[in-house]
PDB file of C-alpha atoms in Angstrom:
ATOM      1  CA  UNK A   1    -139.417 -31.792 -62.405  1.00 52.00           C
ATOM      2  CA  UNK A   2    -138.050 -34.396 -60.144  1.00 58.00           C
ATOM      3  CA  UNK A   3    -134.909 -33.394 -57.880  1.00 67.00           C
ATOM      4  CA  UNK A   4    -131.312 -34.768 -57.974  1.00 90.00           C
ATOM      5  CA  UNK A   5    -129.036 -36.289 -55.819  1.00 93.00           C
ATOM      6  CA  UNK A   6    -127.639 -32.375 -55.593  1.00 93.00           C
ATOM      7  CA  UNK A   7    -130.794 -31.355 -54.679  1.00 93.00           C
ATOM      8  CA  UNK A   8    -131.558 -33.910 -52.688  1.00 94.00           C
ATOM      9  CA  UNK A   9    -128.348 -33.342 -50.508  1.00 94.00           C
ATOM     10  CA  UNK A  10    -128.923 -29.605 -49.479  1.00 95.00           C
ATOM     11  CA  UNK A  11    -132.663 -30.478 -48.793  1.00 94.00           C
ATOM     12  CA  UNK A  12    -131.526 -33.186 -46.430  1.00 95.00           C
ATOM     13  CA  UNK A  13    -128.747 -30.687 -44.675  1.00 94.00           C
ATOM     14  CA  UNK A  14    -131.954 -27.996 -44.702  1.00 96.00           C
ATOM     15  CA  UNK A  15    -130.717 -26.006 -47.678  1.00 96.00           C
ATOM     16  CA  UNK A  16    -133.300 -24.351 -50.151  1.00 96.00           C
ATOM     17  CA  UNK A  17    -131.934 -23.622 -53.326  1.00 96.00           C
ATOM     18  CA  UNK A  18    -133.534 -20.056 -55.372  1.00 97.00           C
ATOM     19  CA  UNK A  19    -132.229 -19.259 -59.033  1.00 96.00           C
ATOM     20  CA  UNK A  20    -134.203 -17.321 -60.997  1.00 97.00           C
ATOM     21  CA  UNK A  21    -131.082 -16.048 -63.480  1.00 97.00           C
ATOM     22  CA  UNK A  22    -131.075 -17.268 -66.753  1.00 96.00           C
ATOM     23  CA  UNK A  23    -128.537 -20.173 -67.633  1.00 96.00           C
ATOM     24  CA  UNK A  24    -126.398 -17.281 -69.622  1.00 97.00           C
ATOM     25  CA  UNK A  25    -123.757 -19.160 -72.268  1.00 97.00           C
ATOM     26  CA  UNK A  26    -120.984 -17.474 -70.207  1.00 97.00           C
ATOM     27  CA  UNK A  27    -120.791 -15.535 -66.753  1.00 97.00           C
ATOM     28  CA  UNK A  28    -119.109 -14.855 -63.488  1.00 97.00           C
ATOM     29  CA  UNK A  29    -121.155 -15.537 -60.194  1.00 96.00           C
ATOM     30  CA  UNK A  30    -120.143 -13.568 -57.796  1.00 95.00           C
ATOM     31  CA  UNK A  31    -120.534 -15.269 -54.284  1.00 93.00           C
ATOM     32  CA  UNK A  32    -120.643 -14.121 -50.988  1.00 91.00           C
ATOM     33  CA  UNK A  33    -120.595 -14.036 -47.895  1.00 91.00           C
ATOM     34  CA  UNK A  34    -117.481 -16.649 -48.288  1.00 89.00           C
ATOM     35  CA  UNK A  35    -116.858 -17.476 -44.014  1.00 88.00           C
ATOM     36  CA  UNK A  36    -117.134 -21.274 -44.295  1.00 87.00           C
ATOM     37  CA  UNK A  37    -115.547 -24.107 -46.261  1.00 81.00           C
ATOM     38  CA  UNK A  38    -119.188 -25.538 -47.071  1.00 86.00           C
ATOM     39  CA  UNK A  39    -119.711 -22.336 -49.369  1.00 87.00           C
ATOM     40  CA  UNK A  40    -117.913 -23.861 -51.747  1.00 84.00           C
ATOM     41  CA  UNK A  41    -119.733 -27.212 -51.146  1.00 88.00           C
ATOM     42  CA  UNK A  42    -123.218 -25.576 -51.046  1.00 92.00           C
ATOM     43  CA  UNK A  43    -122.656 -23.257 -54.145  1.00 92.00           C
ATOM     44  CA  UNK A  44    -121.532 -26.440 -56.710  1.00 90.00           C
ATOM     45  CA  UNK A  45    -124.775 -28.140 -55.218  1.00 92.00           C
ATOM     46  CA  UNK A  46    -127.343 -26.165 -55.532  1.00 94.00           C
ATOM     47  CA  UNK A  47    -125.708 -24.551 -58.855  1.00 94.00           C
ATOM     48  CA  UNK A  48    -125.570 -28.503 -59.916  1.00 93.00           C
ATOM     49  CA  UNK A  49    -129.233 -28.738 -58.655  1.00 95.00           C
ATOM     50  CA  UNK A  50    -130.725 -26.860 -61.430  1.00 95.00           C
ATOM     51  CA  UNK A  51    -128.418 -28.486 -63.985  1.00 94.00           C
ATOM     52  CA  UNK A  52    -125.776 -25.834 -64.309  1.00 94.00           C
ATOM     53  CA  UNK A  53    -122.051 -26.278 -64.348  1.00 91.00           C
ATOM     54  CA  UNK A  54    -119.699 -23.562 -62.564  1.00 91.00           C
ATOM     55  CA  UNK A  55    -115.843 -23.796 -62.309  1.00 87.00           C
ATOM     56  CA  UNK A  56    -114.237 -21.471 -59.474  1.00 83.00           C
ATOM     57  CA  UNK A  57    -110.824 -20.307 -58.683  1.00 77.00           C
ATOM     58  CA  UNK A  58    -109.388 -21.888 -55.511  1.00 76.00           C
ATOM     59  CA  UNK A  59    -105.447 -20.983 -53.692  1.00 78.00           C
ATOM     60  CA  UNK A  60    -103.116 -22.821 -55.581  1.00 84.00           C
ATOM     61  CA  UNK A  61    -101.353 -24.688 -52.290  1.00 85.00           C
ATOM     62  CA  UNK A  62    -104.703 -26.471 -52.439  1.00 82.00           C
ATOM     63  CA  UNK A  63    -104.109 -28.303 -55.615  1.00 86.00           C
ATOM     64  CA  UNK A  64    -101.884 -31.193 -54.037  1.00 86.00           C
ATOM     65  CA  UNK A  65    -102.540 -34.864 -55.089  1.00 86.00           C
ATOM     66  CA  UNK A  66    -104.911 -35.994 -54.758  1.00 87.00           C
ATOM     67  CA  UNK A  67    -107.078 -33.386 -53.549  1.00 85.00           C
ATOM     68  CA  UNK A  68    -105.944 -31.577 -56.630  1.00 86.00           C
ATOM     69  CA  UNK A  69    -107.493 -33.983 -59.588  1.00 86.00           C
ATOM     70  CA  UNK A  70    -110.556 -34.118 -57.925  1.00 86.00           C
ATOM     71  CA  UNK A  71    -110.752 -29.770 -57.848  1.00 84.00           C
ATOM     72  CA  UNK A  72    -109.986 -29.861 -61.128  1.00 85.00           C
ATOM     73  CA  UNK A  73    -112.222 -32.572 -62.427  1.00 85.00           C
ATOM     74  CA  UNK A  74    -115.158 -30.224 -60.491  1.00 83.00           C
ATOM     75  CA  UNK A  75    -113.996 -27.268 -62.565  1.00 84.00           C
ATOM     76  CA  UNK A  76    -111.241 -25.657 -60.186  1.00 84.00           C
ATOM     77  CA  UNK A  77    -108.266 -23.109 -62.040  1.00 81.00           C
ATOM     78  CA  UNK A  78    -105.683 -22.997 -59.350  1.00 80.00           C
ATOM     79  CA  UNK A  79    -104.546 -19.508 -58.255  1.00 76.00           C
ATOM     80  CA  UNK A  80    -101.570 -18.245 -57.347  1.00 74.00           C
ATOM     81  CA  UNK A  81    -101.629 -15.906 -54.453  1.00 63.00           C
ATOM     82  CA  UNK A  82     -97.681 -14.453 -56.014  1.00 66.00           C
ATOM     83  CA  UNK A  83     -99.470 -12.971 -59.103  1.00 57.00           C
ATOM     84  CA  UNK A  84    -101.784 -10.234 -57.820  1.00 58.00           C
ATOM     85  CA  UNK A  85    -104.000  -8.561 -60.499  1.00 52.00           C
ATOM     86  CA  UNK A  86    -103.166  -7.942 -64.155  1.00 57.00           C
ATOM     87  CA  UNK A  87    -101.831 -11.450 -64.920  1.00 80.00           C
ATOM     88  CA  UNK A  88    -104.940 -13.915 -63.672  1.00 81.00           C
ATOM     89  CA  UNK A  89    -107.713 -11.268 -65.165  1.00 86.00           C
ATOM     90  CA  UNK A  90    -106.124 -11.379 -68.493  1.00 87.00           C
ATOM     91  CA  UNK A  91    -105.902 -15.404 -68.259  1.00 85.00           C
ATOM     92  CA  UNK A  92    -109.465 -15.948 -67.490  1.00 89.00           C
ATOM     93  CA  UNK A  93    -110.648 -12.926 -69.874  1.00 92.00           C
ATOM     94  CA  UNK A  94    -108.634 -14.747 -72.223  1.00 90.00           C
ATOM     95  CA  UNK A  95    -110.504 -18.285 -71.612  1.00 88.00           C
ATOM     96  CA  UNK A  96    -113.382 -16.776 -71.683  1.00 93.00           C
ATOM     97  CA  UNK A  97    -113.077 -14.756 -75.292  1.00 94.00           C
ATOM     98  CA  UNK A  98    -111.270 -18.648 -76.249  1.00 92.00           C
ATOM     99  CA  UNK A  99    -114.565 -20.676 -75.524  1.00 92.00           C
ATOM    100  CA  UNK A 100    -118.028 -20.689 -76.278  1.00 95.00           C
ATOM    101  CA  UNK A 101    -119.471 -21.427 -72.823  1.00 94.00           C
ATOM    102  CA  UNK A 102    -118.094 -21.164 -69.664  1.00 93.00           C
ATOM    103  CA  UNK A 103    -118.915 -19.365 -66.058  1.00 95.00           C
ATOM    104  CA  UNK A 104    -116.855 -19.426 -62.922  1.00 94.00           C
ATOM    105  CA  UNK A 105    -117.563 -18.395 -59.480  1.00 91.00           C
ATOM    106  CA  UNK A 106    -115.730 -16.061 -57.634  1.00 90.00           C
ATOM    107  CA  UNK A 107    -115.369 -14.850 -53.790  1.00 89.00           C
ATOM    108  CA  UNK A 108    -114.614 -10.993 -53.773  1.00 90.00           C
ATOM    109  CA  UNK A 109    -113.506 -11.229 -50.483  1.00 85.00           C
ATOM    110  CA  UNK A 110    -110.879 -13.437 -51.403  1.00 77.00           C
ATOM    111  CA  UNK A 111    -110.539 -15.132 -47.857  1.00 79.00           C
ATOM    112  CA  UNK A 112    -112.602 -16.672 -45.484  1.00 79.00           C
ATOM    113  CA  UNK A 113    -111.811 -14.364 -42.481  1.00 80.00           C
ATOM    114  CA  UNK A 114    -113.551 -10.524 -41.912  1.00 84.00           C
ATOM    115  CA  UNK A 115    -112.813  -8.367 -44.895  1.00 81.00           C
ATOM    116  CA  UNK A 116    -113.839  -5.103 -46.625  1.00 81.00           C
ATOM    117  CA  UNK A 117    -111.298  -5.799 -49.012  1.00 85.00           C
ATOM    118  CA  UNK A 118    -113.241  -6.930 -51.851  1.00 91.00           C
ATOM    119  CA  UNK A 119    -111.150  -7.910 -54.988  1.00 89.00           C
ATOM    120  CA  UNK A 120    -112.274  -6.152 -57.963  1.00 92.00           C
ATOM    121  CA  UNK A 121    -110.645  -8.550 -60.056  1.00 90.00           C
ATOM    122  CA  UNK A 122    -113.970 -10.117 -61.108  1.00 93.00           C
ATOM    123  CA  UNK A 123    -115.482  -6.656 -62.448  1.00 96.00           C
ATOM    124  CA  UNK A 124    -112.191  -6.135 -64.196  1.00 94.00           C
ATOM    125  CA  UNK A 125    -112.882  -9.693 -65.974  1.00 94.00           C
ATOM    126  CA  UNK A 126    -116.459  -9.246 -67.030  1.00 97.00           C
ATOM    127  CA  UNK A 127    -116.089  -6.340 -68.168  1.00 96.00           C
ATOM    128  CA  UNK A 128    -113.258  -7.400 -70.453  1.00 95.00           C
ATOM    129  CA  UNK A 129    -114.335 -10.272 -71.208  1.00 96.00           C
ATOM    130  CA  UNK A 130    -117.869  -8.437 -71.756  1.00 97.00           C
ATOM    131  CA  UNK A 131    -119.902 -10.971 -69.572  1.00 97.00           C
ATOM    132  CA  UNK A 132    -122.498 -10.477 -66.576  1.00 98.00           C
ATOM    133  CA  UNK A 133    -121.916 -10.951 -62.945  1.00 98.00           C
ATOM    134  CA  UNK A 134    -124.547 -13.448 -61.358  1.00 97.00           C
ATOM    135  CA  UNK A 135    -124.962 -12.102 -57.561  1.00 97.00           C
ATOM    136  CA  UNK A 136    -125.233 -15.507 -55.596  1.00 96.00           C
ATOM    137  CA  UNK A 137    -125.882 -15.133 -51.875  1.00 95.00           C
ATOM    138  CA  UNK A 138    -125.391 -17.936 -49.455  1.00 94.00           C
ATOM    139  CA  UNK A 139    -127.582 -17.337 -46.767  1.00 95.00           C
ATOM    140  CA  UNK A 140    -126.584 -18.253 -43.305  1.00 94.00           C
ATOM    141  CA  UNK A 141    -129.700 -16.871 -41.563  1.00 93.00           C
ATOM    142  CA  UNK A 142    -132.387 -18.621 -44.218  1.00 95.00           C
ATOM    143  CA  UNK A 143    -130.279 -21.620 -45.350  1.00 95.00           C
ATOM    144  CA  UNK A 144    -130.598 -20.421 -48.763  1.00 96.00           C
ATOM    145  CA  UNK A 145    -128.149 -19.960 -51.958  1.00 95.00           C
ATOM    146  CA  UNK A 146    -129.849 -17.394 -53.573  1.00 96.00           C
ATOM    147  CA  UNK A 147    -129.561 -16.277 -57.553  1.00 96.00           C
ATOM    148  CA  UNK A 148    -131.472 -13.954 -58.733  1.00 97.00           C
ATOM    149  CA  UNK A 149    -129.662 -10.971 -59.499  1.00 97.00           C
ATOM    150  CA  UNK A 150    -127.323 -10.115 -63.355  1.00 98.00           C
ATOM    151  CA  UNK A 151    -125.254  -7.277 -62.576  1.00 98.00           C
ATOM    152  CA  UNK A 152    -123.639  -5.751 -65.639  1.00 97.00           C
ATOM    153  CA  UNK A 153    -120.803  -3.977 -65.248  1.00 96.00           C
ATOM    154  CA  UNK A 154    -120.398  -0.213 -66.029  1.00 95.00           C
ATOM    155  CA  UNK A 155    -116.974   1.427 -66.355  1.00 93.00           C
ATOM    156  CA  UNK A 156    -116.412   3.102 -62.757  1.00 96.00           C
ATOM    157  CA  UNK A 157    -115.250  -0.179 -60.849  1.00 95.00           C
ATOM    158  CA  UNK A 158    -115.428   1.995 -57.288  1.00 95.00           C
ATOM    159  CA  UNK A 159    -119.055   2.363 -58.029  1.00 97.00           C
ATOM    160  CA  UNK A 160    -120.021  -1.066 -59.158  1.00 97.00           C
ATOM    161  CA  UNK A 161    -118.009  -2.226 -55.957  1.00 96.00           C
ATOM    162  CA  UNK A 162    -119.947  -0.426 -53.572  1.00 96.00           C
ATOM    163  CA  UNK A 163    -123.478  -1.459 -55.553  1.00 97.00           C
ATOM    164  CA  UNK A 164    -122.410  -4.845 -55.310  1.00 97.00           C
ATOM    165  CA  UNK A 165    -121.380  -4.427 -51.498  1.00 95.00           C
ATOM    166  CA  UNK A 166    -124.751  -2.601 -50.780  1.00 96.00           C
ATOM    167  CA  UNK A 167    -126.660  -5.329 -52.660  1.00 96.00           C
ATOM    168  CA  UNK A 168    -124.740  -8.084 -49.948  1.00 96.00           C
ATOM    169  CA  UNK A 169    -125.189  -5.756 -47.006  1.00 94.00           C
ATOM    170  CA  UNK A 170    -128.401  -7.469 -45.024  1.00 92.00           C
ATOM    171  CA  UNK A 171    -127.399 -10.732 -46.117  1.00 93.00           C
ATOM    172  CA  UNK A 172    -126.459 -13.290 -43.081  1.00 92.00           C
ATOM    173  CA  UNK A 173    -123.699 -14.945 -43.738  1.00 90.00           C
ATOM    174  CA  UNK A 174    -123.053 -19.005 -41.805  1.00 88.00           C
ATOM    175  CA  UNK A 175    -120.399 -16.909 -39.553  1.00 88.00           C
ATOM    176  CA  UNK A 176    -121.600 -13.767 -39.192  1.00 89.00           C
ATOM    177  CA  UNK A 177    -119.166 -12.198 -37.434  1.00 91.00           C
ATOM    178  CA  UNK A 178    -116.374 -13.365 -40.608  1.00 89.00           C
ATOM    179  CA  UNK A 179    -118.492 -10.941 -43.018  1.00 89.00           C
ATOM    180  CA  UNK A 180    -118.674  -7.486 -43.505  1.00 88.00           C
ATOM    181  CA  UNK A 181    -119.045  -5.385 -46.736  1.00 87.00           C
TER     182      UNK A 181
END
């Protein structure tokens, strides 16, 4: 099938584009590593490249006009760093059980500097909300946004965490020295 102007972008910047997961009615991508402002650019591409539609969470102080009608038109849900935890996973679960199809990306790490502080806010919500994780990777090294991996959640968050982590371990992120698992 013929390639779109998504497509057509991140082959022009040198960007290949790999999803192999099916186009589930609702899920959470998970995406990492998250060191560079262009994750967020490369992820709606190549997502939008194969036809899909994500929203994502994105710091509420970024949601000024009129940066902040064109986030939301893409699908951002402003965040505010004051409520930490139960109050945003209950909101999204609660979209989520409210709607018939929806998936939104996420960034565990929550920040674009070095972290091994991974918010497990996103396993809380799929499992809740009883929907699969999609593991995207944006590869620095191979200029590739990777998805190919469903990752259903179990009930021992610690473990899932650290599967998820090992799963990201070898991946090179665009600033390699921002990432660590």
């Amino acid at each position: 099938r013929g390639m779109n102007l998504s497509g057509m972008i991140l082959k022009m910047f040198g960007w290949r584009v790999d999803i192999t997961v099916p186009d589930y009615d609702k899920a959470i991508i998970c995406v990492a590593p998250h060191t560079s402002n262009l994750d967020f650019i490369i992820g709606k591409l190549a997502y939008a490249s194969v036809g899909r539609k994500a929203g994502f969470l994105m710091k509420e102080s970024w949601f000024f006009f009129p940066l902040g009608y064109i986030f939301k038109a893409l699908g951002g849900i402003p965040v505010s760093r004051k409520h930490k935890g139960g109050n945003l996973t209950s909101a999204i679960v609660e979209k989520f059980n409210a709607t018939d199809r929806m998936t939104i990306a996420i960034t565990p790490e929550g920040t674009r500097s070095r972290t091994s502080n991974w918010h497990t806010g996103f396993l809380r919500i799929a499992r809740e909300a009883n929907v699969p994780i999609l593991l995207a990777v944006i590869d620095g090294g191979t200029k590739t946004l990777r998805l190919n991996r469903t990752f259903i959640p179990g009930d021992d968050i610690e473990a899932d965490m650290k599967t998820i982590k090992d799963f990201y371990s070898t991946v090179t992120a665009i600033y390699p020295d921002k990432f660590t698992v």
